[in-house]
Amino acid sequence: MAKKKAGKLVRRSCGAMAAHMMLLERYPAFRAAQMRLEGTTERRTQMRFDAAKAKLVTIKTVVNVVYKTPEQNISDAQINSQIAALNKDYRAANPDRNQTPTPWKGLVSDVRMEFKLAKVTRTKTTKSSFTSDDLVKKASTGGIAPFQPKTYLNLWVCPLGGGLLGYAQFPGGPQATDGVVINYLAFGTIGTAQAPFNKGRTATHEIGHYFNLRHIWGDTPDCSGSDMVADTPNCAGANFGTPTWPHITCNNGPNGDMFMNYMDYTDDPAMFMFTTQQVLRMRTALDSARSGLA
Ligand SMILES: [Zn+2]
């Protein structure tokens, strides 16, 4: 009998909210920054800010590869494949957006962000895997510190334990840990990227958090949670795999959950859109808490 490959990723699992709750507890200034940003977002929503007219920005991106085995020291080509995937998804230029169900086609929105690889760092570690505790972001704990995180988006690519695909820090947090961490098995579209997480969508999802997007079900195990975005239907919980449309929860019929949204937990081939209000939220984060990037 064939032995199951160790570390096989079965379904999406993101550590962003766990990391977020920890940071809110530990840094009162982060809590205040998040509240300010929420206020700014609310005002822009009321003013009907048109994010479709926002200027095209290029996000300078640093990729920090942290590896123990040679396999984990992913190739430049694999890194470039991730940047290419982001440049499709964040411009709504991904061909699979055409699979968006008809009632929501008009919501599919261009974030008007492009990503340019500015620098790659490679760090050999003795650690077999990391988790959402930020140890990968410090040299003394087997990782590497971010490079100028006010002006560069930092991505760390490393082995993550517990089936975690990635996690991100929301805007307004400490500089020393600012950025996005992605499992090397779910990064880019070639090399070590494993199906069904080999279309680069873990980074698309996590960078969504980095620009202040929440999971579309609002991170509660019922209908009470909200992603603070008006044009994503209220839904009960995460969707996994490749669901069949419609999947109705929380009286959200006839169209049901927007599980093809990048901020759900579906597999890479099953997610392919951000909405207009999500883009407003991201652009507000870019213009305020993350203005150093632009
Ligand atoms: Zn997430």
Tab-separated table of C-alpha atoms and ligand atoms in Angstrom:
chain	number	residue	atom	x	y	z
A	1	MET	CA	0.000	0.000	0.000
A	2	ALA	CA	1.288	3.433	-0.915
A	3	LYS	CA	2.153	5.525	2.072
A	4	LYS	CA	0.290	8.823	2.339
A	5	LYS	CA	2.685	11.675	1.777
A	6	ALA	CA	3.403	13.536	5.003
A	7	GLY	CA	2.170	17.107	5.139
A	8	LYS	CA	-0.518	16.680	2.475
A	9	LEU	CA	-2.865	19.660	2.575
A	10	VAL	CA	-6.464	18.457	2.651
A	11	ARG	CA	-8.479	21.650	2.972
A	12	ARG	CA	-7.893	25.366	3.384
A	13	SER	CA	-6.926	26.527	6.854
A	14	CYS	CA	-5.848	30.103	7.560
A	15	GLY	CA	-4.311	31.376	10.777
A	16	ALA	CA	-4.996	35.077	10.229
A	17	MET	CA	-7.821	35.450	12.760
A	18	ALA	CA	-5.927	33.538	15.463
A	19	ALA	CA	-2.890	35.790	14.931
A	20	HIS	CA	-5.194	38.832	14.827
A	21	MET	CA	-6.828	38.036	18.195
A	22	MET	CA	-3.391	37.564	19.795
A	23	LEU	CA	-2.171	40.935	18.467
A	24	LEU	CA	-5.327	42.753	19.620
A	25	GLU	CA	-4.735	41.395	23.132
A	26	ARG	CA	-1.067	42.316	23.212
A	27	TYR	CA	-1.036	45.720	21.463
A	28	PRO	CA	-3.643	48.314	22.514
A	29	ALA	CA	-2.252	50.637	19.791
A	30	PHE	CA	-3.119	48.023	17.169
A	31	ARG	CA	-6.689	47.837	18.448
A	32	ALA	CA	-6.922	51.650	18.203
A	33	ALA	CA	-5.451	51.676	14.666
A	34	GLN	CA	-7.947	49.027	13.568
A	35	MET	CA	-10.834	51.068	15.000
A	36	ARG	CA	-9.638	54.212	13.202
A	37	LEU	CA	-9.402	52.297	9.934
A	38	GLU	CA	-12.904	50.885	10.427
A	39	GLY	CA	-14.191	54.441	10.916
A	40	THR	CA	-12.465	55.650	7.738
A	41	THR	CA	-13.857	52.675	5.803
A	42	GLU	CA	-17.361	53.379	7.111
A	43	ARG	CA	-17.164	57.053	6.062
A	44	ARG	CA	-15.928	56.160	2.581
A	45	THR	CA	-18.729	53.626	2.193
A	46	GLN	CA	-21.310	56.270	3.097
A	47	MET	CA	-19.712	58.731	0.661
A	48	ARG	CA	-19.957	56.026	-2.055
A	49	PHE	CA	-16.224	56.258	-2.730
A	50	ASP	CA	-15.614	54.829	-6.202
A	51	ALA	CA	-12.663	52.432	-5.881
A	52	ALA	CA	-12.941	51.612	-9.597
A	53	LYS	CA	-11.458	55.052	-10.251
A	54	ALA	CA	-8.574	54.593	-7.785
A	55	LYS	CA	-5.152	54.885	-9.341
A	56	LEU	CA	-3.237	51.802	-10.350
A	57	VAL	CA	-0.538	51.119	-7.747
A	58	THR	CA	2.480	48.855	-7.794
A	59	ILE	CA	3.190	47.056	-4.522
A	60	LYS	CA	6.906	46.391	-4.093
A	61	THR	CA	7.126	42.851	-2.785
A	62	VAL	CA	9.844	41.014	-0.857
A	63	VAL	CA	9.786	37.222	-0.668
A	64	ASN	CA	11.582	35.729	2.336
A	65	VAL	CA	12.173	32.013	1.784
A	66	VAL	CA	12.894	30.171	5.064
A	67	TYR	CA	13.852	26.548	4.503
A	68	LYS	CA	15.242	23.488	6.258
A	69	THR	CA	15.343	21.052	3.322
A	70	PRO	CA	16.575	21.813	-0.214
A	71	GLU	CA	13.008	21.177	-1.496
A	72	GLN	CA	11.697	24.004	0.706
A	73	ASN	CA	14.211	26.421	-0.813
A	74	ILE	CA	11.824	27.093	-3.682
A	75	SER	CA	13.047	28.314	-7.066
A	76	ASP	CA	12.956	31.856	-8.425
A	77	ALA	CA	10.616	30.516	-11.117
A	78	GLN	CA	8.133	29.380	-8.451
A	79	ILE	CA	8.314	32.799	-6.776
A	80	ASN	CA	7.678	34.479	-10.123
A	81	SER	CA	4.698	32.184	-10.719
A	82	GLN	CA	3.134	33.514	-7.514
A	83	ILE	CA	3.694	37.136	-8.504
A	84	ALA	CA	2.107	36.407	-11.897
A	85	ALA	CA	-0.939	34.827	-10.223
A	86	LEU	CA	-1.372	37.866	-7.944
A	87	ASN	CA	-1.147	40.174	-10.931
A	88	LYS	CA	-4.075	38.356	-12.529
A	89	ASP	CA	-6.227	38.093	-9.408
A	90	TYR	CA	-5.699	41.693	-8.193
A	91	ARG	CA	-6.528	43.087	-11.648
A	92	ALA	CA	-9.592	40.847	-12.156
A	93	ALA	CA	-7.695	39.517	-15.159
A	94	ASN	CA	-7.959	35.867	-14.086
A	95	PRO	CA	-9.836	33.969	-16.824
A	96	ASP	CA	-11.811	31.861	-14.309
A	97	ARG	CA	-13.690	34.959	-13.066
A	98	ASN	CA	-16.074	34.111	-15.926
A	99	GLN	CA	-17.388	31.248	-13.773
A	100	THR	CA	-18.921	33.768	-11.351
A	101	PRO	CA	-22.676	33.048	-11.125
A	102	THR	CA	-24.763	35.479	-13.199
A	103	PRO	CA	-26.339	37.389	-10.265
A	104	TRP	CA	-22.865	38.381	-9.036
A	105	LYS	CA	-21.015	38.968	-12.316
A	106	GLY	CA	-21.462	42.727	-11.918
A	107	LEU	CA	-19.716	42.652	-8.544
A	108	VAL	CA	-16.417	41.194	-9.800
A	109	SER	CA	-13.952	44.020	-9.189
A	110	ASP	CA	-10.433	45.050	-10.108
A	111	VAL	CA	-8.355	45.970	-7.032
A	112	ARG	CA	-6.047	47.993	-9.281
A	113	MET	CA	-2.959	46.718	-7.505
A	114	GLU	CA	0.049	45.145	-9.190
A	115	PHE	CA	2.880	43.337	-7.471
A	116	LYS	CA	6.525	43.716	-8.411
A	117	LEU	CA	9.170	41.410	-6.981
A	118	ALA	CA	11.788	43.699	-5.437
A	119	LYS	CA	13.922	41.257	-3.458
A	120	VAL	CA	14.257	37.615	-2.476
A	121	THR	CA	15.965	36.541	0.750
A	122	ARG	CA	16.896	32.940	1.532
A	123	THR	CA	17.375	31.792	5.133
A	124	LYS	CA	18.367	28.290	6.223
A	125	THR	CA	16.666	27.283	9.462
A	126	THR	CA	16.907	24.355	11.852
A	127	LYS	CA	13.154	24.488	12.494
A	128	SER	CA	11.099	21.739	10.845
A	129	SER	CA	7.987	23.902	10.693
A	130	PHE	CA	6.445	27.153	11.881
A	131	THR	CA	2.967	28.199	12.944
A	132	SER	CA	0.996	31.470	13.241
A	133	ASP	CA	3.103	32.665	16.224
A	134	ASP	CA	5.414	34.882	14.095
A	135	LEU	CA	8.654	33.049	14.978
A	136	VAL	CA	9.455	32.917	11.240
A	137	LYS	CA	9.722	36.719	11.330
A	138	LYS	CA	12.731	36.858	13.676
A	139	ALA	CA	16.323	35.718	13.180
A	140	SER	CA	16.659	34.626	16.809
A	141	THR	CA	13.760	32.189	16.416
A	142	GLY	CA	14.880	30.592	13.168
A	143	GLY	CA	13.451	33.075	10.679
A	144	ILE	CA	14.231	36.508	9.282
A	145	ALA	CA	12.956	40.012	10.048
A	146	PRO	CA	10.842	41.834	7.431
A	147	PHE	CA	12.592	44.177	5.000
A	148	GLN	CA	11.293	47.778	5.355
A	149	PRO	CA	7.690	46.688	6.012
A	150	LYS	CA	6.291	50.233	5.812
A	151	THR	CA	7.172	50.431	2.116
A	152	TYR	CA	7.405	46.764	1.071
A	153	LEU	CA	4.904	43.936	1.282
A	154	ASN	CA	6.843	41.097	2.927
A	155	LEU	CA	5.919	37.501	2.191
A	156	TRP	CA	7.519	34.641	4.095
A	157	VAL	CA	7.474	31.209	2.462
A	158	CYS	CA	8.189	28.339	4.845
A	159	PRO	CA	6.922	24.988	6.102
A	160	LEU	CA	3.824	25.536	8.279
A	161	GLY	CA	2.535	22.874	10.689
A	162	GLY	CA	-0.977	21.768	11.545
A	163	GLY	CA	-2.292	21.889	7.979
A	164	LEU	CA	-2.024	25.697	7.944
A	165	LEU	CA	-1.823	27.215	4.459
A	166	GLY	CA	-0.969	30.733	5.573
A	167	TYR	CA	-1.734	33.728	7.755
A	168	ALA	CA	-1.471	37.502	7.567
A	169	GLN	CA	-1.244	40.570	9.795
A	170	PHE	CA	-4.067	43.093	9.445
A	171	PRO	CA	-3.188	46.802	8.905
A	172	GLY	CA	-2.028	48.933	11.831
A	173	GLY	CA	-0.006	46.292	13.683
A	174	PRO	CA	3.624	46.183	14.799
A	175	GLN	CA	6.191	46.685	12.034
A	176	ALA	CA	8.407	43.839	13.274
A	177	THR	CA	5.801	41.243	12.313
A	178	ASP	CA	4.042	42.958	9.416
A	179	GLY	CA	3.388	40.857	6.329
A	180	VAL	CA	2.055	37.530	5.114
A	181	VAL	CA	3.248	33.950	5.713
A	182	ILE	CA	2.533	31.202	3.169
A	183	ASN	CA	3.138	27.455	3.335
A	184	TYR	CA	5.707	26.474	0.648
A	185	LEU	CA	3.242	23.736	-0.420
A	186	ALA	CA	0.633	26.396	-1.313
A	187	PHE	CA	2.819	29.090	-2.868
A	188	GLY	CA	2.893	29.835	-6.589
A	189	THR	CA	1.660	27.536	-9.327
A	190	ILE	CA	4.650	25.247	-9.965
A	191	GLY	CA	7.389	23.399	-8.055
A	192	THR	CA	6.330	22.452	-4.521
A	193	ALA	CA	2.793	23.882	-4.878
A	194	GLN	CA	0.312	21.024	-4.317
A	195	ALA	CA	-3.124	20.656	-5.878
A	196	PRO	CA	-5.730	21.874	-5.033
A	197	PHE	CA	-3.685	24.814	-3.714
A	198	ASN	CA	-1.492	25.425	-6.743
A	199	LYS	CA	-3.140	28.434	-8.349
A	200	GLY	CA	-1.547	30.947	-5.993
A	201	ARG	CA	-4.803	31.737	-4.220
A	202	THR	CA	-3.476	31.285	-0.692
A	203	ALA	CA	-1.432	34.453	-1.249
A	204	THR	CA	-4.430	36.171	-2.890
A	205	HIS	CA	-6.523	35.341	0.220
A	206	GLU	CA	-3.846	36.278	2.781
A	207	ILE	CA	-2.977	39.561	1.059
A	208	GLY	CA	-6.722	40.256	1.257
A	209	HIS	CA	-6.365	40.077	5.069
A	210	TYR	CA	-3.210	42.220	4.899
A	211	PHE	CA	-5.432	44.867	3.244
A	212	ASN	CA	-8.084	44.449	5.955
A	213	LEU	CA	-10.514	41.921	4.443
A	214	ARG	CA	-12.272	39.453	6.740
A	215	HIS	CA	-13.482	35.965	5.939
A	216	ILE	CA	-16.833	36.259	4.189
A	217	TRP	CA	-18.664	34.272	6.885
A	218	GLY	CA	-17.515	36.696	9.590
A	219	ASP	CA	-15.629	34.109	11.665
A	220	THR	CA	-18.535	32.960	13.808
A	221	PRO	CA	-20.005	29.424	13.700
A	222	ASP	CA	-23.507	30.826	12.992
A	223	CYS	CA	-25.235	33.693	11.138
A	224	SER	CA	-24.256	36.436	13.622
A	225	GLY	CA	-20.795	37.280	12.242
A	226	SER	CA	-20.092	39.875	9.576
A	227	ASP	CA	-17.219	40.601	7.221
A	228	MET	CA	-18.238	44.281	7.382
A	229	VAL	CA	-18.822	44.255	3.634
A	230	ALA	CA	-22.346	44.892	2.333
A	231	ASP	CA	-22.205	43.159	-1.042
A	232	THR	CA	-21.185	39.699	0.198
A	233	PRO	CA	-24.213	37.700	1.426
A	234	ASN	CA	-24.406	36.820	5.113
A	235	CYS	CA	-23.521	33.138	5.481
A	236	ALA	CA	-23.114	30.593	8.259
A	237	GLY	CA	-19.573	29.334	7.956
A	238	ALA	CA	-16.633	28.439	5.772
A	239	ASN	CA	-17.098	26.482	2.548
A	240	PHE	CA	-14.458	23.905	1.618
A	241	GLY	CA	-13.400	22.088	-1.523
A	242	THR	CA	-15.382	22.822	-4.692
A	243	PRO	CA	-19.022	23.368	-3.663
A	244	THR	CA	-22.000	23.258	-6.003
A	245	TRP	CA	-23.815	26.579	-6.430
A	246	PRO	CA	-26.068	27.598	-4.795
A	247	HIS	CA	-25.328	26.692	-1.181
A	248	ILE	CA	-27.999	28.389	0.927
A	249	THR	CA	-27.484	29.284	4.601
A	250	CYS	CA	-28.700	32.132	6.876
A	251	ASN	CA	-31.806	32.719	4.693
A	252	ASN	CA	-29.499	33.955	1.919
A	253	GLY	CA	-31.449	32.303	-0.929
A	254	PRO	CA	-31.838	32.079	-3.833
A	255	ASN	CA	-28.142	32.776	-4.499
A	256	GLY	CA	-26.699	31.545	-1.201
A	257	ASP	CA	-23.103	31.797	-0.001
A	258	MET	CA	-20.553	33.578	-2.201
A	259	PHE	CA	-18.115	30.679	-1.831
A	260	MET	CA	-16.259	31.645	-5.029
A	261	ASN	CA	-14.970	34.716	-3.199
A	262	TYR	CA	-11.232	34.733	-2.442
A	263	MET	CA	-12.053	35.240	1.249
A	264	ASP	CA	-13.834	31.891	1.689
A	265	TYR	CA	-12.021	28.581	2.398
A	266	THR	CA	-12.662	26.874	-0.937
A	267	ASP	CA	-9.918	25.234	-3.037
A	268	ASP	CA	-7.848	27.389	-5.389
A	269	PRO	CA	-9.788	26.463	-8.576
A	270	ALA	CA	-13.107	27.265	-6.826
A	271	MET	CA	-12.357	30.884	-5.803
A	272	PHE	CA	-11.988	33.678	-8.318
A	273	MET	CA	-13.419	37.050	-7.280
A	274	PHE	CA	-13.368	40.086	-4.976
A	275	THR	CA	-16.472	42.319	-4.797
A	276	THR	CA	-16.799	46.094	-5.223
A	277	GLN	CA	-17.140	46.690	-1.473
A	278	GLN	CA	-14.193	44.452	-0.680
A	279	VAL	CA	-12.100	46.535	-3.063
A	280	LEU	CA	-13.272	49.714	-1.317
A	281	ARG	CA	-12.140	48.195	1.972
A	282	MET	CA	-8.723	47.232	0.595
A	283	ARG	CA	-8.150	50.586	-1.077
A	284	THR	CA	-9.065	52.395	2.141
A	285	ALA	CA	-6.419	50.360	3.993
A	286	LEU	CA	-3.919	51.207	1.256
A	287	ASP	CA	-4.710	54.928	1.460
A	288	SER	CA	-4.470	55.102	5.265
A	289	ALA	CA	-2.810	52.467	7.466
A	290	ARG	CA	-0.754	51.146	4.537
A	291	SER	CA	-0.080	54.399	2.675
A	292	GLY	CA	3.683	53.801	2.820
A	293	LEU	CA	3.297	51.085	0.170
A	294	ALA	CA	1.899	53.333	-2.538
B	1	ZN	ZN	-8.031	33.800	5.998
